[in-house]
Tab-separated table of C-alpha atoms in Angstrom:
chain	number	residue	atom	x	y	z
B	1	UNK	CA	4.524	-8.049	-13.299
B	2	UNK	CA	5.745	-11.259	-14.862
B	3	UNK	CA	3.976	-13.624	-17.231
B	4	UNK	CA	4.053	-17.365	-16.480
B	5	UNK	CA	2.350	-19.819	-18.832
B	6	UNK	CA	-0.108	-17.139	-19.948
B	7	UNK	CA	-0.957	-15.865	-16.450
B	8	UNK	CA	0.029	-12.611	-14.781
B	9	UNK	CA	2.050	-13.272	-11.652
B	10	UNK	CA	1.732	-10.743	-8.866
B	11	UNK	CA	4.825	-12.007	-7.030
B	12	UNK	CA	7.472	-14.634	-7.783
B	13	UNK	CA	6.731	-17.412	-5.321
B	14	UNK	CA	9.011	-19.604	-3.288
B	15	UNK	CA	7.866	-22.566	-5.370
B	16	UNK	CA	8.914	-20.722	-8.561
B	17	UNK	CA	12.405	-20.287	-7.114
B	18	UNK	CA	12.600	-23.887	-5.880
B	19	UNK	CA	11.839	-25.102	-9.401
B	20	UNK	CA	14.392	-22.776	-10.981
B	21	UNK	CA	17.221	-23.571	-8.543
B	22	UNK	CA	16.502	-27.298	-8.783
B	23	UNK	CA	16.604	-27.113	-12.581
B	24	UNK	CA	19.912	-25.239	-12.681
B	25	UNK	CA	21.598	-27.552	-10.161
B	26	UNK	CA	20.207	-30.719	-11.806
B	27	UNK	CA	21.682	-29.686	-15.156
B	28	UNK	CA	25.177	-29.068	-13.761
B	29	UNK	CA	27.711	-31.673	-14.914
B	30	UNK	CA	29.411	-31.687	-11.491
B	31	UNK	CA	26.186	-32.639	-9.655
B	32	UNK	CA	24.715	-36.144	-9.453
B	33	UNK	CA	22.010	-35.648	-6.797
B	34	UNK	CA	19.939	-32.587	-5.875
B	35	UNK	CA	17.925	-32.388	-2.659
B	36	UNK	CA	16.033	-29.581	-0.964
B	37	UNK	CA	14.644	-28.734	2.435
B	38	UNK	CA	16.273	-29.640	5.738
B	39	UNK	CA	19.712	-31.179	5.164
B	40	UNK	CA	19.326	-33.310	8.291
B	41	UNK	CA	16.344	-35.077	6.707
B	42	UNK	CA	18.523	-36.290	3.820
B	43	UNK	CA	20.137	-39.719	4.248
B	44	UNK	CA	23.649	-38.696	3.281
B	45	UNK	CA	24.894	-42.279	3.474
B	46	UNK	CA	22.715	-43.425	0.587
B	47	UNK	CA	22.882	-40.554	-1.914
B	48	UNK	CA	25.008	-40.525	-5.036
B	49	UNK	CA	27.727	-37.876	-4.783
B	50	UNK	CA	28.413	-35.105	-5.711
B	51	UNK	CA	25.365	-33.692	-3.936
B	52	UNK	CA	23.830	-30.232	-4.163
B	53	UNK	CA	21.316	-29.367	-1.469
B	54	UNK	CA	19.356	-26.161	-1.019
B	55	UNK	CA	16.722	-24.715	1.253
B	56	UNK	CA	15.319	-21.410	2.362
B	57	UNK	CA	16.587	-19.933	5.620
B	58	UNK	CA	14.520	-16.731	5.727
B	59	UNK	CA	12.425	-14.272	3.755
B	60	UNK	CA	12.301	-10.507	4.184
B	61	UNK	CA	9.611	-8.132	2.960
B	62	UNK	CA	10.609	-4.561	2.157
B	63	UNK	CA	9.016	-1.745	0.219
B	64	UNK	CA	8.326	-3.170	-3.250
B	65	UNK	CA	10.658	-6.160	-2.782
B	66	UNK	CA	10.749	-9.584	-1.204
B	67	UNK	CA	14.102	-11.187	-0.424
B	68	UNK	CA	14.465	-14.958	-0.163
B	69	UNK	CA	17.625	-16.161	1.590
B	70	UNK	CA	18.751	-19.628	0.502
B	71	UNK	CA	21.445	-21.883	1.837
B	72	UNK	CA	23.102	-23.967	-0.867
B	73	UNK	CA	25.399	-26.821	0.170
B	74	UNK	CA	27.486	-28.621	-2.428
B	75	UNK	CA	29.556	-31.592	-1.317
B	76	UNK	CA	31.449	-34.587	-2.580
B	77	UNK	CA	33.262	-37.550	-1.052
B	78	UNK	CA	36.912	-37.150	-0.178
B	79	UNK	CA	39.385	-40.023	-0.370
B	80	UNK	CA	40.554	-41.510	2.920
B	81	UNK	CA	44.014	-40.043	2.317
B	82	UNK	CA	42.419	-36.659	1.427
B	83	UNK	CA	44.388	-36.586	-1.834
B	84	UNK	CA	41.394	-35.213	-3.763
B	85	UNK	CA	40.219	-32.651	-1.202
B	86	UNK	CA	41.462	-29.627	-3.180
B	87	UNK	CA	39.713	-30.914	-6.317
B	88	UNK	CA	36.492	-31.479	-4.372
B	89	UNK	CA	36.613	-27.976	-2.910
B	90	UNK	CA	37.318	-26.473	-6.335
B	91	UNK	CA	34.523	-28.380	-8.068
B	92	UNK	CA	31.928	-27.671	-5.378
B	93	UNK	CA	32.752	-23.959	-5.367
B	94	UNK	CA	32.439	-23.978	-9.158
B	95	UNK	CA	28.907	-25.420	-8.905
B	96	UNK	CA	27.909	-22.495	-6.683
B	97	UNK	CA	29.506	-20.062	-9.129
B	98	UNK	CA	27.640	-21.684	-12.017
B	99	UNK	CA	24.335	-21.381	-10.114
B	100	UNK	CA	24.930	-17.689	-9.415
B	101	UNK	CA	25.974	-17.017	-13.005
B	102	UNK	CA	22.967	-18.756	-14.499
B	103	UNK	CA	20.492	-17.083	-12.170
B	104	UNK	CA	22.010	-13.666	-12.902
B	105	UNK	CA	22.379	-13.979	-16.655
B	106	UNK	CA	19.965	-16.451	-18.136
B	107	UNK	CA	16.712	-15.738	-19.878
B	108	UNK	CA	13.794	-17.975	-19.034
B	109	UNK	CA	10.854	-18.653	-21.321
B	110	UNK	CA	8.487	-18.945	-18.340
B	111	UNK	CA	9.135	-15.361	-17.228
B	112	UNK	CA	8.502	-12.144	-19.109
B	113	UNK	CA	11.668	-10.428	-17.847
B	114	UNK	CA	13.603	-12.983	-15.790
B	115	UNK	CA	16.764	-10.908	-15.353
B	116	UNK	CA	14.836	-7.998	-13.858
B	117	UNK	CA	12.134	-9.909	-11.976
B	118	UNK	CA	14.616	-12.141	-10.125
B	119	UNK	CA	17.857	-10.612	-8.890
B	120	UNK	CA	20.771	-12.177	-7.013
B	121	UNK	CA	22.271	-9.787	-4.490
B	122	UNK	CA	25.874	-9.073	-5.410
B	123	UNK	CA	27.505	-10.448	-2.280
B	124	UNK	CA	27.323	-14.230	-1.903
B	125	UNK	CA	29.091	-15.690	1.109
B	126	UNK	CA	30.700	-19.121	0.556
B	127	UNK	CA	32.279	-21.110	3.381
B	128	UNK	CA	34.327	-24.270	2.862
B	129	UNK	CA	33.910	-27.308	5.072
B	130	UNK	CA	35.808	-30.553	5.455
B	131	UNK	CA	34.854	-33.823	7.115
B	132	UNK	CA	31.356	-32.592	7.818
B	133	UNK	CA	28.292	-34.753	8.407
B	134	UNK	CA	28.613	-38.514	8.885
B	135	UNK	CA	30.442	-39.137	5.624
B	136	UNK	CA	33.893	-38.027	4.648
B	137	UNK	CA	32.667	-35.146	2.528
B	138	UNK	CA	33.995	-31.706	1.793
B	139	UNK	CA	32.484	-28.800	-0.054
B	140	UNK	CA	31.051	-25.339	0.260
B	141	UNK	CA	28.023	-23.760	1.862
B	142	UNK	CA	26.735	-20.577	0.232
B	143	UNK	CA	24.206	-18.044	1.388
B	144	UNK	CA	22.405	-16.621	-1.630
B	145	UNK	CA	19.841	-13.846	-1.400
B	146	UNK	CA	17.355	-13.602	-4.244
B	147	UNK	CA	15.308	-10.439	-4.483
B	148	UNK	CA	12.030	-10.271	-6.373
B	149	UNK	CA	9.526	-7.523	-6.936
B	150	UNK	CA	6.732	-7.425	-4.383
B	151	UNK	CA	3.542	-5.696	-5.334
B	152	UNK	CA	1.737	-5.010	-2.107
B	153	UNK	CA	-1.426	-3.631	-3.668
B	154	UNK	CA	-4.718	-5.414	-3.177
B	155	UNK	CA	-5.424	-6.113	-6.855
B	156	UNK	CA	-6.209	-9.759	-7.299
B	157	UNK	CA	-3.537	-11.607	-9.237
B	158	UNK	CA	-2.688	-15.209	-9.829
B	159	UNK	CA	0.044	-16.941	-7.851
B	160	UNK	CA	1.540	-19.808	-9.793
B	161	UNK	CA	2.983	-22.695	-7.817
């Protein structure tokens, strides 16, 4: 069981993960804008690029664990002549790698044992895209599964959101 701001947490919540992912992406030097939720609700013509977007695609309960599956999309504008497309693809893939690395290796003052309470599954699928959406953007889409402990007992605990 984790400790968060002096409270026992029964299970790491979706909101806890949203805050953590948002924080990591917002602090990345290759990211200007971070959005979350449904990508089609984001006005991609008015955001400042590079953009990192994330949202949950599913959640799976298992014995003693809960898996959250997130889609992370990182994109940047490509020149009309596509001369910077390789750089854009490299930088956007690096942002995803940085996110995975930080989630796997960082300690967090808000959690008693962050590295063991929140685990990234080893296999992370990343797919490149070019000229996607209405803008001339390229980047990568990653599917990241985060597994947390799930205590299914009926003891009352506090959920922090």
